[in-house]
Amino acid sequence: MSATTEASERADADAIGRHFLIRFEQETLRQRPLAVRVIIEFLGTALLVTVAAGAGVINRYAGGNPISRTAAVVAPGALVMALIYAWGPLSGLHINPAVTLAFTGRRVFRAAWALPYVAAQFAGAVLAALFLQVMFSHVAAGSNYPISKPGGEWKSFVMEVVLTAILVSVILNTATGYRSIGHNAALAVGATIALLGLFASPISGASMNPARTLGPDIVANDFTGWWVYAFAPLIGATIAVMLIGLVRGLPDKDERAAAEGGALPLSS
């Protein structure tokens, strides 16, 4: 085979390779339709609530509290970490109404998508609670309640505001292009959820997520301290948006891509 023929074949192979790479990039980086995003938010929230609420439900069902408090708060953080790796590019993986409203308030997420996202998150939370109720009963054991001490509801409310402000600040400040959907954000967000739960769960359950708490409440028909978990995360998210506006100013296009999960990095 002549050198000219070999060079021509290599050029053809390179051209074919570039063609498939371009097609792969176009398919991977294209904007996902809202329907796909809503499905991911629904499934992601359902998985989160299954794990987060499931610890309490399974402890009640099995007896003897085989799942420690440490395991119960670390497991949701580990799950969120894994889901960011797997599904972050598909929807931004908010799986939390407070996060969706924070991105919307930051103006890096389309306001028209906020309601479908939140509806999908609550629907996923209710489905997970129904699953736990059918499987193990006592779904109320998987909900969050204010600490049973004098002034417990208000102390829990303040704690949820602070915890959510911290969590959403971490999420917003890692929402910079590749970092938002890469290993840095997955580790940062997952570790933050676990860390906050480790020290604060005895006070309020460290929910930081209205859907996570209200989903089991709806199925159990037990709304003890519901207002804590409905309003505190929203206030905490608002504080986080105000803080990032002060320290970082206006958002850039990378933040928008991260909030909407519009791009999957092909290399680091």
PDB file of C-alpha atoms in Angstrom:
ATOM      1  CA  MET A   1       0.000   0.000   0.000  1.00  0.00           C
ATOM      2  CA  SER A   2       1.413   3.343  -1.025  1.00  0.00           C
ATOM      3  CA  ALA A   3       2.053   6.204   1.396  1.00  0.00           C
ATOM      4  CA  THR A   4      -0.493   8.277  -0.497  1.00  0.00           C
ATOM      5  CA  THR A   5      -3.193   5.642  -0.013  1.00  0.00           C
ATOM      6  CA  GLU A   6      -2.409   5.307   3.683  1.00  0.00           C
ATOM      7  CA  ALA A   7      -2.551   9.066   4.160  1.00  0.00           C
ATOM      8  CA  SER A   8      -5.872   9.205   2.331  1.00  0.00           C
ATOM      9  CA  GLU A   9      -7.349   6.459   4.516  1.00  0.00           C
ATOM     10  CA  ARG A  10      -6.163   8.182   7.676  1.00  0.00           C
ATOM     11  CA  ALA A  11      -7.721  11.434   6.478  1.00  0.00           C
ATOM     12  CA  ASP A  12     -11.006   9.641   5.776  1.00  0.00           C
ATOM     13  CA  ALA A  13     -10.945   8.006   9.214  1.00  0.00           C
ATOM     14  CA  ASP A  14     -10.255  11.360  10.858  1.00  0.00           C
ATOM     15  CA  ALA A  15     -13.141  12.936   8.971  1.00  0.00           C
ATOM     16  CA  ILE A  16     -15.512  10.170  10.034  1.00  0.00           C
ATOM     17  CA  GLY A  17     -14.346  10.475  13.623  1.00  0.00           C
ATOM     18  CA  ARG A  18     -14.893  14.253  13.614  1.00  0.00           C
ATOM     19  CA  HIS A  19     -18.356  13.770  12.124  1.00  0.00           C
ATOM     20  CA  PHE A  20     -19.456  11.386  14.880  1.00  0.00           C
ATOM     21  CA  LEU A  21     -17.868  13.572  17.563  1.00  0.00           C
ATOM     22  CA  ILE A  22     -19.773  16.600  16.300  1.00  0.00           C
ATOM     23  CA  ARG A  23     -23.014  14.589  16.249  1.00  0.00           C
ATOM     24  CA  PHE A  24     -22.319  13.341  19.779  1.00  0.00           C
ATOM     25  CA  GLU A  25     -21.673  16.875  21.014  1.00  0.00           C
ATOM     26  CA  GLN A  26     -24.841  18.159  19.360  1.00  0.00           C
ATOM     27  CA  GLU A  27     -26.959  15.407  20.916  1.00  0.00           C
ATOM     28  CA  THR A  28     -25.327  15.767  24.315  1.00  0.00           C
ATOM     29  CA  LEU A  29     -25.296  19.532  24.538  1.00  0.00           C
ATOM     30  CA  ARG A  30     -28.686  20.273  23.048  1.00  0.00           C
ATOM     31  CA  GLN A  31     -31.387  21.763  25.225  1.00  0.00           C
ATOM     32  CA  ARG A  32     -33.659  19.172  26.768  1.00  0.00           C
ATOM     33  CA  PRO A  33     -37.404  19.681  26.261  1.00  0.00           C
ATOM     34  CA  LEU A  34     -39.454  20.602  29.310  1.00  0.00           C
ATOM     35  CA  ALA A  35     -41.133  17.183  29.356  1.00  0.00           C
ATOM     36  CA  VAL A  36     -37.780  15.447  29.860  1.00  0.00           C
ATOM     37  CA  ARG A  37     -36.817  17.927  32.557  1.00  0.00           C
ATOM     38  CA  VAL A  38     -40.075  17.416  34.437  1.00  0.00           C
ATOM     39  CA  ILE A  39     -39.650  13.638  34.334  1.00  0.00           C
ATOM     40  CA  ILE A  40     -36.143  13.935  35.777  1.00  0.00           C
ATOM     41  CA  GLU A  41     -37.337  16.277  38.540  1.00  0.00           C
ATOM     42  CA  PHE A  42     -40.196  13.908  39.333  1.00  0.00           C
ATOM     43  CA  LEU A  43     -37.988  10.815  39.487  1.00  0.00           C
ATOM     44  CA  GLY A  44     -35.125  12.560  41.268  1.00  0.00           C
ATOM     45  CA  THR A  45     -37.359  13.909  44.006  1.00  0.00           C
ATOM     46  CA  ALA A  46     -39.080  10.543  44.376  1.00  0.00           C
ATOM     47  CA  LEU A  47     -35.719   8.848  44.885  1.00  0.00           C
ATOM     48  CA  LEU A  48     -34.584  11.501  47.339  1.00  0.00           C
ATOM     49  CA  VAL A  49     -37.724  11.199  49.473  1.00  0.00           C
ATOM     50  CA  THR A  50     -37.591   7.409  49.323  1.00  0.00           C
ATOM     51  CA  VAL A  51     -34.108   7.488  50.815  1.00  0.00           C
ATOM     52  CA  ALA A  52     -34.523  10.454  53.175  1.00  0.00           C
ATOM     53  CA  ALA A  53     -37.914   9.468  54.571  1.00  0.00           C
ATOM     54  CA  GLY A  54     -37.291   5.782  54.149  1.00  0.00           C
ATOM     55  CA  ALA A  55     -34.735   5.674  56.958  1.00  0.00           C
ATOM     56  CA  GLY A  56     -37.319   6.635  59.560  1.00  0.00           C
ATOM     57  CA  VAL A  57     -40.018   4.441  58.053  1.00  0.00           C
ATOM     58  CA  ILE A  58     -37.768   1.366  57.872  1.00  0.00           C
ATOM     59  CA  ASN A  59     -36.524   1.940  61.416  1.00  0.00           C
ATOM     60  CA  ARG A  60     -40.136   1.911  62.593  1.00  0.00           C
ATOM     61  CA  TYR A  61     -40.972  -1.152  60.488  1.00  0.00           C
ATOM     62  CA  ALA A  62     -37.905  -3.217  61.396  1.00  0.00           C
ATOM     63  CA  GLY A  63     -37.744  -2.142  65.033  1.00  0.00           C
ATOM     64  CA  GLY A  64     -34.620  -1.511  67.053  1.00  0.00           C
ATOM     65  CA  ASN A  65     -33.523   1.471  64.941  1.00  0.00           C
ATOM     66  CA  PRO A  66     -31.024  -0.452  62.758  1.00  0.00           C
ATOM     67  CA  ILE A  67     -30.376   2.699  60.687  1.00  0.00           C
ATOM     68  CA  SER A  68     -28.332   5.160  62.720  1.00  0.00           C
ATOM     69  CA  ARG A  69     -28.914   8.910  62.623  1.00  0.00           C
ATOM     70  CA  THR A  70     -25.549   9.314  60.898  1.00  0.00           C
ATOM     71  CA  ALA A  71     -26.509   6.878  58.157  1.00  0.00           C
ATOM     72  CA  ALA A  72     -29.927   8.486  57.809  1.00  0.00           C
ATOM     73  CA  VAL A  73     -28.468  11.940  57.081  1.00  0.00           C
ATOM     74  CA  VAL A  74     -25.477  10.819  55.020  1.00  0.00           C
ATOM     75  CA  ALA A  75     -27.533   8.627  52.667  1.00  0.00           C
ATOM     76  CA  PRO A  76     -29.523  11.509  51.084  1.00  0.00           C
ATOM     77  CA  GLY A  77     -26.311  13.466  50.551  1.00  0.00           C
ATOM     78  CA  ALA A  78     -24.693  10.495  48.840  1.00  0.00           C
ATOM     79  CA  LEU A  79     -27.774   9.988  46.669  1.00  0.00           C
ATOM     80  CA  VAL A  80     -27.861  13.636  45.580  1.00  0.00           C
ATOM     81  CA  MET A  81     -24.165  13.398  44.728  1.00  0.00           C
ATOM     82  CA  ALA A  82     -24.803  10.367  42.516  1.00  0.00           C
ATOM     83  CA  LEU A  83     -27.843  11.936  40.857  1.00  0.00           C
ATOM     84  CA  ILE A  84     -25.903  15.093  39.964  1.00  0.00           C
ATOM     85  CA  TYR A  85     -23.366  12.912  38.173  1.00  0.00           C
ATOM     86  CA  ALA A  86     -26.075  10.939  36.390  1.00  0.00           C
ATOM     87  CA  TRP A  87     -28.911  13.391  35.726  1.00  0.00           C
ATOM     88  CA  GLY A  88     -27.591  16.884  36.404  1.00  0.00           C
ATOM     89  CA  PRO A  89     -27.225  17.740  32.703  1.00  0.00           C
ATOM     90  CA  LEU A  90     -30.804  16.704  31.955  1.00  0.00           C
ATOM     91  CA  SER A  91     -32.683  19.180  34.138  1.00  0.00           C
ATOM     92  CA  GLY A  92     -30.211  20.938  36.427  1.00  0.00           C
ATOM     93  CA  LEU A  93     -31.365  18.423  39.068  1.00  0.00           C
ATOM     94  CA  HIS A  94     -33.057  20.857  41.429  1.00  0.00           C
ATOM     95  CA  ILE A  95     -35.265  18.197  43.149  1.00  0.00           C
ATOM     96  CA  ASN A  96     -36.157  20.893  45.676  1.00  0.00           C
ATOM     97  CA  PRO A  97     -38.688  23.734  45.278  1.00  0.00           C
ATOM     98  CA  ALA A  98     -36.396  26.047  47.253  1.00  0.00           C
ATOM     99  CA  VAL A  99     -33.602  25.494  44.725  1.00  0.00           C
ATOM    100  CA  THR A 100     -35.921  26.029  41.767  1.00  0.00           C
ATOM    101  CA  LEU A 101     -37.226  29.287  43.218  1.00  0.00           C
ATOM    102  CA  ALA A 102     -33.675  30.389  44.074  1.00  0.00           C
ATOM    103  CA  PHE A 103     -32.512  29.885  40.489  1.00  0.00           C
ATOM    104  CA  THR A 104     -35.648  31.666  39.286  1.00  0.00           C
ATOM    105  CA  GLY A 105     -35.041  34.560  41.659  1.00  0.00           C
ATOM    106  CA  ARG A 106     -31.435  34.727  40.503  1.00  0.00           C
ATOM    107  CA  ARG A 107     -32.837  35.006  36.954  1.00  0.00           C
ATOM    108  CA  VAL A 108     -30.804  32.115  35.649  1.00  0.00           C
ATOM    109  CA  PHE A 109     -33.826  29.842  35.234  1.00  0.00           C
ATOM    110  CA  ARG A 110     -36.864  30.382  33.033  1.00  0.00           C
ATOM    111  CA  ALA A 111     -39.787  31.568  35.129  1.00  0.00           C
ATOM    112  CA  ALA A 112     -42.201  29.644  32.895  1.00  0.00           C
ATOM    113  CA  TRP A 113     -40.514  26.394  33.945  1.00  0.00           C
ATOM    114  CA  ALA A 114     -40.673  27.045  37.688  1.00  0.00           C
ATOM    115  CA  LEU A 115     -44.249  25.854  38.272  1.00  0.00           C
ATOM    116  CA  PRO A 116     -43.864  22.597  36.266  1.00  0.00           C
ATOM    117  CA  TYR A 117     -40.632  21.854  38.138  1.00  0.00           C
ATOM    118  CA  VAL A 118     -42.190  22.466  41.557  1.00  0.00           C
ATOM    119  CA  ALA A 119     -45.307  20.471  40.653  1.00  0.00           C
ATOM    120  CA  ALA A 120     -43.139  17.554  39.494  1.00  0.00           C
ATOM    121  CA  GLN A 121     -41.090  17.714  42.694  1.00  0.00           C
ATOM    122  CA  PHE A 122     -44.144  17.564  44.936  1.00  0.00           C
ATOM    123  CA  ALA A 123     -45.679  14.811  42.824  1.00  0.00           C
ATOM    124  CA  GLY A 124     -42.475  12.782  43.107  1.00  0.00           C
ATOM    125  CA  ALA A 125     -42.403  13.320  46.874  1.00  0.00           C
ATOM    126  CA  VAL A 126     -46.003  12.149  47.269  1.00  0.00           C
ATOM    127  CA  LEU A 127     -45.362   9.092  45.087  1.00  0.00           C
ATOM    128  CA  ALA A 128     -42.348   8.136  47.201  1.00  0.00           C
ATOM    129  CA  ALA A 129     -44.384   8.555  50.386  1.00  0.00           C
ATOM    130  CA  LEU A 130     -47.162   6.382  48.964  1.00  0.00           C
ATOM    131  CA  PHE A 131     -44.588   3.721  48.073  1.00  0.00           C
ATOM    132  CA  LEU A 132     -43.205   3.733  51.606  1.00  0.00           C
ATOM    133  CA  GLN A 133     -46.712   3.604  53.080  1.00  0.00           C
ATOM    134  CA  VAL A 134     -47.710   0.635  50.920  1.00  0.00           C
ATOM    135  CA  MET A 135     -44.473  -1.224  51.594  1.00  0.00           C
ATOM    136  CA  PHE A 136     -43.905  -0.559  55.287  1.00  0.00           C
ATOM    137  CA  SER A 137     -46.791   1.579  56.654  1.00  0.00           C
ATOM    138  CA  HIS A 138     -46.084   4.263  59.276  1.00  0.00           C
ATOM    139  CA  VAL A 139     -44.974   6.794  56.646  1.00  0.00           C
ATOM    140  CA  ALA A 140     -45.326   9.510  59.275  1.00  0.00           C
ATOM    141  CA  ALA A 141     -42.149   8.088  60.851  1.00  0.00           C
ATOM    142  CA  GLY A 142     -40.264   9.374  57.827  1.00  0.00           C
ATOM    143  CA  SER A 143     -41.408  12.963  58.102  1.00  0.00           C
ATOM    144  CA  ASN A 144     -39.692  15.901  59.794  1.00  0.00           C
ATOM    145  CA  TYR A 145     -41.048  17.495  62.966  1.00  0.00           C
ATOM    146  CA  PRO A 146     -39.898  20.434  65.078  1.00  0.00           C
ATOM    147  CA  ILE A 147     -37.975  19.517  68.198  1.00  0.00           C
ATOM    148  CA  SER A 148     -40.294  18.809  71.148  1.00  0.00           C
ATOM    149  CA  LYS A 149     -38.924  21.494  73.442  1.00  0.00           C
ATOM    150  CA  PRO A 150     -40.278  24.885  74.577  1.00  0.00           C
ATOM    151  CA  GLY A 151     -40.277  27.141  71.518  1.00  0.00           C
ATOM    152  CA  GLY A 152     -39.377  24.134  69.401  1.00  0.00           C
ATOM    153  CA  GLU A 153     -41.303  25.205  66.317  1.00  0.00           C
ATOM    154  CA  TRP A 154     -39.663  28.614  66.178  1.00  0.00           C
ATOM    155  CA  LYS A 155     -36.211  27.218  66.876  1.00  0.00           C
ATOM    156  CA  SER A 156     -36.761  24.670  64.129  1.00  0.00           C
ATOM    157  CA  PHE A 157     -37.987  27.421  61.813  1.00  0.00           C
ATOM    158  CA  VAL A 158     -34.860  29.511  62.362  1.00  0.00           C
ATOM    159  CA  MET A 159     -32.652  26.440  61.916  1.00  0.00           C
ATOM    160  CA  GLU A 160     -34.332  25.544  58.624  1.00  0.00           C
ATOM    161  CA  VAL A 161     -33.836  29.112  57.381  1.00  0.00           C
ATOM    162  CA  VAL A 162     -30.134  28.972  58.222  1.00  0.00           C
ATOM    163  CA  LEU A 163     -29.593  25.476  56.819  1.00  0.00           C
ATOM    164  CA  THR A 164     -31.386  26.243  53.568  1.00  0.00           C
ATOM    165  CA  ALA A 165     -29.464  29.496  53.153  1.00  0.00           C
ATOM    166  CA  ILE A 166     -26.206  27.559  53.483  1.00  0.00           C
ATOM    167  CA  LEU A 167     -27.254  24.773  51.114  1.00  0.00           C
ATOM    168  CA  VAL A 168     -28.647  27.078  48.430  1.00  0.00           C
ATOM    169  CA  SER A 169     -25.570  29.327  48.701  1.00  0.00           C
ATOM    170  CA  VAL A 170     -23.381  26.314  47.958  1.00  0.00           C
ATOM    171  CA  ILE A 171     -25.583  25.340  45.014  1.00  0.00           C
ATOM    172  CA  LEU A 172     -25.694  28.846  43.545  1.00  0.00           C
ATOM    173  CA  ASN A 173     -21.974  29.423  43.962  1.00  0.00           C
ATOM    174  CA  THR A 174     -21.054  26.161  42.267  1.00  0.00           C
ATOM    175  CA  ALA A 175     -23.449  26.878  39.396  1.00  0.00           C
ATOM    176  CA  THR A 176     -20.725  28.050  37.053  1.00  0.00           C
ATOM    177  CA  GLY A 177     -20.745  26.082  33.829  1.00  0.00           C
ATOM    178  CA  TYR A 178     -18.802  22.868  34.008  1.00  0.00           C
ATOM    179  CA  ARG A 179     -18.434  22.963  37.774  1.00  0.00           C
ATOM    180  CA  SER A 180     -22.182  22.842  38.283  1.00  0.00           C
ATOM    181  CA  ILE A 181     -22.610  19.510  36.560  1.00  0.00           C
ATOM    182  CA  GLY A 182     -19.192  18.070  37.218  1.00  0.00           C
ATOM    183  CA  HIS A 183     -17.554  16.369  40.146  1.00  0.00           C
ATOM    184  CA  ASN A 184     -16.961  19.570  42.126  1.00  0.00           C
ATOM    185  CA  ALA A 185     -20.637  20.441  42.493  1.00  0.00           C
ATOM    186  CA  ALA A 186     -21.657  16.848  43.137  1.00  0.00           C
ATOM    187  CA  LEU A 187     -19.181  16.557  45.986  1.00  0.00           C
ATOM    188  CA  ALA A 188     -19.914  20.019  47.373  1.00  0.00           C
ATOM    189  CA  VAL A 189     -23.699  19.708  47.384  1.00  0.00           C
ATOM    190  CA  GLY A 190     -23.809  16.112  48.587  1.00  0.00           C
ATOM    191  CA  ALA A 191     -21.310  16.810  51.374  1.00  0.00           C
ATOM    192  CA  THR A 192     -23.224  19.932  52.447  1.00  0.00           C
ATOM    193  CA  ILE A 193     -26.488  18.011  52.775  1.00  0.00           C
ATOM    194  CA  ALA A 194     -24.781  15.347  54.877  1.00  0.00           C
ATOM    195  CA  LEU A 195     -22.872  17.828  57.024  1.00  0.00           C
ATOM    196  CA  LEU A 196     -25.898  19.981  57.824  1.00  0.00           C
ATOM    197  CA  GLY A 197     -27.911  16.896  58.692  1.00  0.00           C
ATOM    198  CA  LEU A 198     -25.204  15.568  60.995  1.00  0.00           C
ATOM    199  CA  PHE A 199     -25.345  18.509  63.359  1.00  0.00           C
ATOM    200  CA  ALA A 200     -28.858  19.913  62.887  1.00  0.00           C
ATOM    201  CA  SER A 201     -31.204  16.988  62.286  1.00  0.00           C
ATOM    202  CA  PRO A 202     -32.146  16.631  65.990  1.00  0.00           C
ATOM    203  CA  ILE A 203     -33.648  20.134  65.888  1.00  0.00           C
ATOM    204  CA  SER A 204     -35.692  20.187  62.696  1.00  0.00           C
ATOM    205  CA  GLY A 205     -34.783  17.080  60.739  1.00  0.00           C
ATOM    206  CA  ALA A 206     -32.579  19.204  58.448  1.00  0.00           C
ATOM    207  CA  SER A 207     -35.128  19.030  55.653  1.00  0.00           C
ATOM    208  CA  MET A 208     -34.170  22.163  53.647  1.00  0.00           C
ATOM    209  CA  ASN A 209     -36.736  20.981  51.119  1.00  0.00           C
ATOM    210  CA  PRO A 210     -40.517  21.581  51.271  1.00  0.00           C
ATOM    211  CA  ALA A 211     -41.275  18.617  49.020  1.00  0.00           C
ATOM    212  CA  ARG A 212     -39.194  16.208  51.091  1.00  0.00           C
ATOM    213  CA  THR A 213     -41.211  17.006  54.233  1.00  0.00           C
ATOM    214  CA  LEU A 214     -44.665  17.817  52.912  1.00  0.00           C
ATOM    215  CA  GLY A 215     -44.853  14.747  50.646  1.00  0.00           C
ATOM    216  CA  PRO A 216     -44.879  12.308  53.592  1.00  0.00           C
ATOM    217  CA  ASP A 217     -47.059  14.748  55.574  1.00  0.00           C
ATOM    218  CA  ILE A 218     -49.709  14.665  52.854  1.00  0.00           C
ATOM    219  CA  VAL A 219     -49.788  10.867  52.705  1.00  0.00           C
ATOM    220  CA  ALA A 220     -49.734  10.513  56.499  1.00  0.00           C
ATOM    221  CA  ASN A 221     -52.278  13.334  56.926  1.00  0.00           C
ATOM    222  CA  ASP A 222     -50.097  14.675  59.724  1.00  0.00           C
ATOM    223  CA  PHE A 223     -49.117  18.316  59.346  1.00  0.00           C
ATOM    224  CA  THR A 224     -47.340  18.913  62.649  1.00  0.00           C
ATOM    225  CA  GLY A 225     -45.216  22.038  62.220  1.00  0.00           C
ATOM    226  CA  TRP A 226     -45.926  22.113  58.503  1.00  0.00           C
ATOM    227  CA  TRP A 227     -45.424  25.880  58.279  1.00  0.00           C
ATOM    228  CA  VAL A 228     -41.802  25.483  59.368  1.00  0.00           C
ATOM    229  CA  TYR A 229     -41.004  23.371  56.327  1.00  0.00           C
ATOM    230  CA  ALA A 230     -43.217  25.292  53.923  1.00  0.00           C
ATOM    231  CA  PHE A 231     -41.835  28.766  54.597  1.00  0.00           C
ATOM    232  CA  ALA A 232     -38.383  28.492  56.184  1.00  0.00           C
ATOM    233  CA  PRO A 233     -36.699  26.974  53.097  1.00  0.00           C
ATOM    234  CA  LEU A 234     -38.164  29.710  50.896  1.00  0.00           C
ATOM    235  CA  ILE A 235     -36.824  32.416  53.215  1.00  0.00           C
ATOM    236  CA  GLY A 236     -33.446  30.694  53.372  1.00  0.00           C
ATOM    237  CA  ALA A 237     -33.308  30.467  49.579  1.00  0.00           C
ATOM    238  CA  THR A 238     -34.180  34.165  49.299  1.00  0.00           C
ATOM    239  CA  ILE A 239     -31.342  35.049  51.658  1.00  0.00           C
ATOM    240  CA  ALA A 240     -28.935  32.954  49.572  1.00  0.00           C
ATOM    241  CA  VAL A 241     -30.013  34.751  46.380  1.00  0.00           C
ATOM    242  CA  MET A 242     -29.467  38.123  48.032  1.00  0.00           C
ATOM    243  CA  LEU A 243     -26.029  37.090  49.263  1.00  0.00           C
ATOM    244  CA  ILE A 244     -24.819  35.852  45.897  1.00  0.00           C
ATOM    245  CA  GLY A 245     -26.089  39.054  44.303  1.00  0.00           C
ATOM    246  CA  LEU A 246     -23.991  41.075  46.746  1.00  0.00           C
ATOM    247  CA  VAL A 247     -20.771  39.105  46.332  1.00  0.00           C
ATOM    248  CA  ARG A 248     -20.933  38.092  42.675  1.00  0.00           C
ATOM    249  CA  GLY A 249     -23.207  40.615  41.031  1.00  0.00           C
ATOM    250  CA  LEU A 250     -25.213  39.748  37.945  1.00  0.00           C
ATOM    251  CA  PRO A 251     -25.270  36.146  36.727  1.00  0.00           C
ATOM    252  CA  ASP A 252     -23.420  35.033  33.602  1.00  0.00           C
ATOM    253  CA  LYS A 253     -24.289  32.566  30.871  1.00  0.00           C
ATOM    254  CA  ASP A 254     -22.502  29.717  32.653  1.00  0.00           C
ATOM    255  CA  GLU A 255     -24.840  30.076  35.614  1.00  0.00           C
ATOM    256  CA  ARG A 256     -27.827  29.951  33.296  1.00  0.00           C
ATOM    257  CA  ALA A 257     -26.549  26.799  31.599  1.00  0.00           C
ATOM    258  CA  ALA A 258     -25.924  25.205  34.985  1.00  0.00           C
ATOM    259  CA  ALA A 259     -29.348  26.084  36.404  1.00  0.00           C
ATOM    260  CA  GLU A 260     -31.113  24.629  33.385  1.00  0.00           C
ATOM    261  CA  GLY A 261     -28.768  21.672  32.969  1.00  0.00           C
ATOM    262  CA  GLY A 262     -28.301  22.606  29.360  1.00  0.00           C
ATOM    263  CA  ALA A 263     -24.806  21.307  28.783  1.00  0.00           C
ATOM    264  CA  LEU A 264     -22.804  18.217  29.602  1.00  0.00           C
ATOM    265  CA  PRO A 265     -19.033  18.742  29.637  1.00  0.00           C
ATOM    266  CA  LEU A 266     -17.129  16.349  27.403  1.00  0.00           C
ATOM    267  CA  SER A 267     -13.847  17.036  29.164  1.00  0.00           C
ATOM    268  CA  SER A 268     -12.626  18.666  32.349  1.00  0.00           C
TER     269      SER A 268
END
